[in-house]
Coordinates of C-alpha atoms in Angstrom, one line a residue:
M1 CA 137.3 121.6 65.5
S2 CA 137.4 120.3 69.0
V3 CA 136.8 122.7 71.9
I4 CA 139.4 122.7 74.7
V5 CA 137.6 122.7 78.1
K6 CA 139.4 124.4 80.9
E7 CA 138.4 122.8 84.2
S8 CA 141.0 123.7 86.8
Y9 CA 140.0 122.9 90.4
I10 CA 140.5 124.4 93.8
G11 CA 138.3 122.7 96.3
A12 CA 136.3 124.3 99.1
G13 CA 133.1 123.5 100.8
I14 CA 131.0 122.6 103.8
V15 CA 131.1 119.0 105.0
Y16 CA 127.9 117.5 106.5
V17 CA 128.0 114.2 108.3
A18 CA 124.5 112.7 108.8
G19 CA 123.2 116.2 108.0
R20 CA 125.4 117.9 110.7
D21 CA 127.8 120.7 109.7
V22 CA 131.2 119.6 111.0
G23 CA 132.7 123.1 110.8
N24 CA 135.9 124.0 109.1
A25 CA 137.5 121.1 107.2
S26 CA 140.9 121.8 105.8
G27 CA 141.1 118.6 103.7
V28 CA 138.9 115.8 102.3
E29 CA 140.4 112.9 100.3
V30 CA 139.1 109.8 98.6
S31 CA 141.4 106.9 98.1
I32 CA 140.5 103.7 96.1
E33 CA 142.4 100.6 96.8
Q34 CA 142.6 98.1 94.0
E35 CA 143.5 94.4 93.5
E36 CA 144.8 93.2 90.2
K37 CA 144.5 89.6 89.0
S38 CA 146.3 88.6 85.9
L39 CA 146.5 85.5 83.7
P40 CA 150.1 84.9 82.4
N41 CA 150.6 84.4 78.7
Y42 CA 151.7 80.8 78.2
R43 CA 151.6 81.0 74.4
G44 CA 155.1 82.5 74.2
G45 CA 156.6 85.9 74.3
G46 CA 155.9 86.6 78.0
G47 CA 153.5 89.2 79.4
N48 CA 150.0 88.6 80.5
Y49 CA 147.2 87.0 78.4
D50 CA 144.5 88.9 80.3
S51 CA 144.1 91.0 83.5
V52 CA 141.3 92.5 85.6
T53 CA 141.4 95.1 88.3
K54 CA 138.9 95.0 91.1
V55 CA 138.2 97.7 93.7
S56 CA 139.0 96.2 97.1
S57 CA 138.0 99.3 99.2
V58 CA 137.0 102.9 99.0
K59 CA 138.3 105.2 101.8
L60 CA 137.2 108.7 102.7
K61 CA 139.5 110.8 104.9
M62 CA 138.7 114.3 106.3
T63 CA 140.9 116.7 108.2
L64 CA 138.8 118.7 110.7
N65 CA 139.7 121.9 112.5
A66 CA 136.6 122.1 114.8
F67 CA 137.3 120.4 118.1
S68 CA 133.7 119.9 119.1
N69 CA 132.8 116.9 121.1
E70 CA 130.5 115.8 118.3
N71 CA 133.4 115.7 115.9
L72 CA 135.7 114.0 118.4
A73 CA 133.0 111.4 119.0
L74 CA 133.4 110.5 115.3
A75 CA 137.1 110.3 115.7
L76 CA 137.1 108.4 119.0
R77 CA 133.9 106.3 118.6
G78 CA 132.5 108.1 121.6
K79 CA 129.2 109.1 123.0
V80 CA 128.2 112.7 123.8
S81 CA 125.9 113.6 126.7
V82 CA 124.5 117.0 127.7
L83 CA 125.7 118.7 130.8
T84 CA 123.4 121.0 132.7
A85 CA 124.2 123.9 135.1
D86 CA 123.5 122.5 138.6
P87 CA 124.5 123.6 142.1
V88 CA 127.0 121.2 143.8
D89 CA 127.2 121.4 147.6
N90 CA 130.0 120.1 149.7
E91 CA 131.7 117.8 147.2
I92 CA 134.7 116.1 148.9
V93 CA 138.1 116.5 147.3
V94 CA 141.6 115.7 148.6
A95 CA 144.0 118.7 148.6
K96 CA 147.3 118.5 146.7
L97 CA 149.6 121.4 147.5
D98 CA 150.4 123.3 144.3
G99 CA 148.6 120.5 142.4
L100 CA 145.1 119.8 141.3
A101 CA 142.3 118.4 143.3
P102 CA 139.8 117.6 140.5
T103 CA 136.1 118.0 140.9
E104 CA 133.6 115.6 139.5
K105 CA 131.9 118.2 137.3
L106 CA 133.1 121.1 135.3
I107 CA 133.2 124.3 137.5
D108 CA 131.6 127.4 136.2
I109 CA 134.4 129.8 137.2
S110 CA 132.1 132.9 136.6
K111 CA 130.0 131.8 139.7
P112 CA 131.0 131.8 143.4
V113 CA 133.0 128.9 144.7
T114 CA 133.3 128.0 148.4
V115 CA 136.0 125.8 149.9
T116 CA 136.0 124.7 153.5
N117 CA 137.7 122.1 155.7
S118 CA 136.0 118.7 156.1
D119 CA 133.7 119.7 159.0
G120 CA 132.8 123.1 157.4
T121 CA 134.2 125.2 160.3
T122 CA 137.0 126.9 158.3
A123 CA 136.4 128.7 155.1
Y124 CA 139.4 129.2 152.9
D125 CA 140.2 132.3 150.7
V126 CA 140.4 132.1 147.0
D127 CA 143.7 133.3 145.5
V128 CA 145.2 133.1 149.0
D129 CA 144.6 129.5 150.0
Y130 CA 143.6 128.1 146.6
Y131 CA 143.0 128.8 143.0
V132 CA 140.0 127.8 141.0
S133 CA 139.9 126.4 137.5
A134 CA 137.2 124.6 135.5
A135 CA 138.9 121.3 136.4
G136 CA 139.0 121.8 140.2
I137 CA 140.8 123.3 143.1
R138 CA 144.6 124.0 143.4
A139 CA 145.8 124.4 146.9
I140 CA 148.5 127.1 147.3
G141 CA 151.6 126.0 149.1
T142 CA 151.9 129.2 151.1
G143 CA 148.2 129.1 152.2
E144 CA 146.4 127.5 155.1
I145 CA 145.4 124.3 153.4
V146 CA 147.4 121.2 154.4
D147 CA 148.5 118.6 151.9
G148 CA 146.2 115.6 151.8
A149 CA 143.4 117.4 153.7
Q150 CA 139.8 116.6 152.8
L151 CA 138.0 119.7 151.5
K152 CA 134.4 120.5 150.9
V153 CA 133.8 122.4 147.6
S154 CA 130.6 124.1 146.7
Y155 CA 130.2 125.4 143.2
T156 CA 127.9 125.7 140.1
S157 CA 128.7 123.2 137.4
A158 CA 129.1 124.6 133.9
A159 CA 126.6 123.7 131.1
G160 CA 128.1 122.0 128.1
N161 CA 128.6 118.4 127.0
A162 CA 130.7 115.4 127.8
L163 CA 132.4 112.9 125.6
E164 CA 132.9 109.4 126.7
A165 CA 135.7 108.1 124.3
L166 CA 135.9 104.6 122.8
T167 CA 132.5 103.4 124.2
E168 CA 130.6 102.9 120.9
A169 CA 130.9 100.2 118.3
G170 CA 131.0 102.8 115.5
V171 CA 128.4 104.3 113.2
T172 CA 127.7 104.3 109.5
V173 CA 126.6 107.6 108.2
P174 CA 126.0 109.5 105.0
V175 CA 128.4 112.4 104.1
V176 CA 127.6 115.3 101.8
I177 CA 130.1 117.9 100.7
D178 CA 128.4 121.0 99.6
G179 CA 131.4 122.2 97.6
M180 CA 132.5 125.0 95.4
N181 CA 135.3 125.0 92.7
D182 CA 137.1 128.2 93.7
A183 CA 138.9 128.2 90.4
N184 CA 135.7 128.9 88.4
G185 CA 133.1 129.7 91.0
K186 CA 130.9 126.7 90.1
P187 CA 129.2 124.4 92.6
C188 CA 130.1 120.8 93.0
V189 CA 128.4 118.4 95.4
L190 CA 129.7 115.0 96.5
R191 CA 127.4 112.4 98.1
F192 CA 128.8 109.4 100.0
Y193 CA 126.1 107.1 100.9
L194 CA 127.6 104.9 103.7
W195 CA 130.7 106.0 105.5
K196 CA 132.0 104.1 108.5
P197 CA 134.8 106.1 110.3
S198 CA 137.5 104.3 112.2
P199 CA 139.1 105.6 115.5
T200 CA 141.8 108.1 114.8
S201 CA 145.4 106.9 115.4
S202 CA 146.5 110.2 117.1
L203 CA 145.1 113.4 118.5
S204 CA 147.3 116.5 119.3
L205 CA 145.9 118.1 122.5
I206 CA 148.5 120.8 123.2
T207 CA 149.9 122.7 120.2
D208 CA 151.5 126.0 119.4
D209 CA 149.3 126.4 116.3
Y210 CA 145.7 125.8 115.3
G211 CA 144.9 122.2 115.8
S212 CA 143.4 119.6 113.4
F213 CA 142.8 115.9 113.4
D214 CA 142.1 113.3 110.8
I215 CA 139.1 110.9 110.5
E216 CA 139.3 108.1 108.0
G217 CA 136.9 105.4 107.3
E218 CA 135.6 103.1 104.6
V219 CA 132.9 104.0 102.2
L220 CA 130.6 100.9 102.1
A221 CA 128.6 99.7 99.1
N222 CA 124.9 100.7 99.3
D223 CA 122.9 97.7 98.4
A224 CA 119.8 99.9 98.1
I225 CA 121.2 101.2 94.8
V226 CA 120.4 98.6 92.1
A227 CA 120.0 100.6 88.9
A228 CA 122.5 99.9 86.2
G229 CA 125.2 102.6 85.8
K230 CA 124.6 104.0 89.3
S231 CA 127.5 103.9 91.8
K232 CA 126.9 102.2 95.1
F233 CA 129.6 104.3 96.8
F234 CA 129.4 108.0 95.9
K235 CA 128.6 110.4 93.1
R236 CA 129.7 113.9 92.2
L237 CA 127.4 116.6 90.9
A238 CA 128.9 119.6 89.1
A239 CA 127.6 122.6 87.3

């Protein structure tokens, strides 16, 4: 008598790209594109005499909810650099009434900011003559700052990191999904040996709900795997 195996599946897990936890991932999907070649049956009766299906590509797509610069660098083929907290003295910006005069660095708004005229003889008042944001200085139309005036801004830059988008040729990285089948509580692990993500086609930057973005790339064949019966692309381990 055969035994019926119940193996329902609800997937969850942690996604690691080159060993780095990418944070909350709301979706991971594998797609396999195939190419079929067929030999028509010329012996009468129609149909095909033989056919073969070849794998033309293996794609891995993940939907990420963590908008870190490291994740965005994967999606935008970018480079991430570290920003240190440094004092900035007398940076020159051009005032735009009720608009933004951006500073070169990210302003740490928890630290004092000083704004003066170009020769430093007049100090302007925050929330009266200008507002401060992380991006720069916004001159208030009812204040003393004149549109187009050169200002000197002194502040402390915020520590963090910077992403330079679309500057890299792309990376090829391993991906491991440390997964769990929530339907039965059993672990399942997927290992993709060589994944080459492509730049994302769109990125929503202002939304009225939690944001997410997709990264898709090709899973390349790993020539280091030569044993018979072993996949060059990925494998799934399940308890």
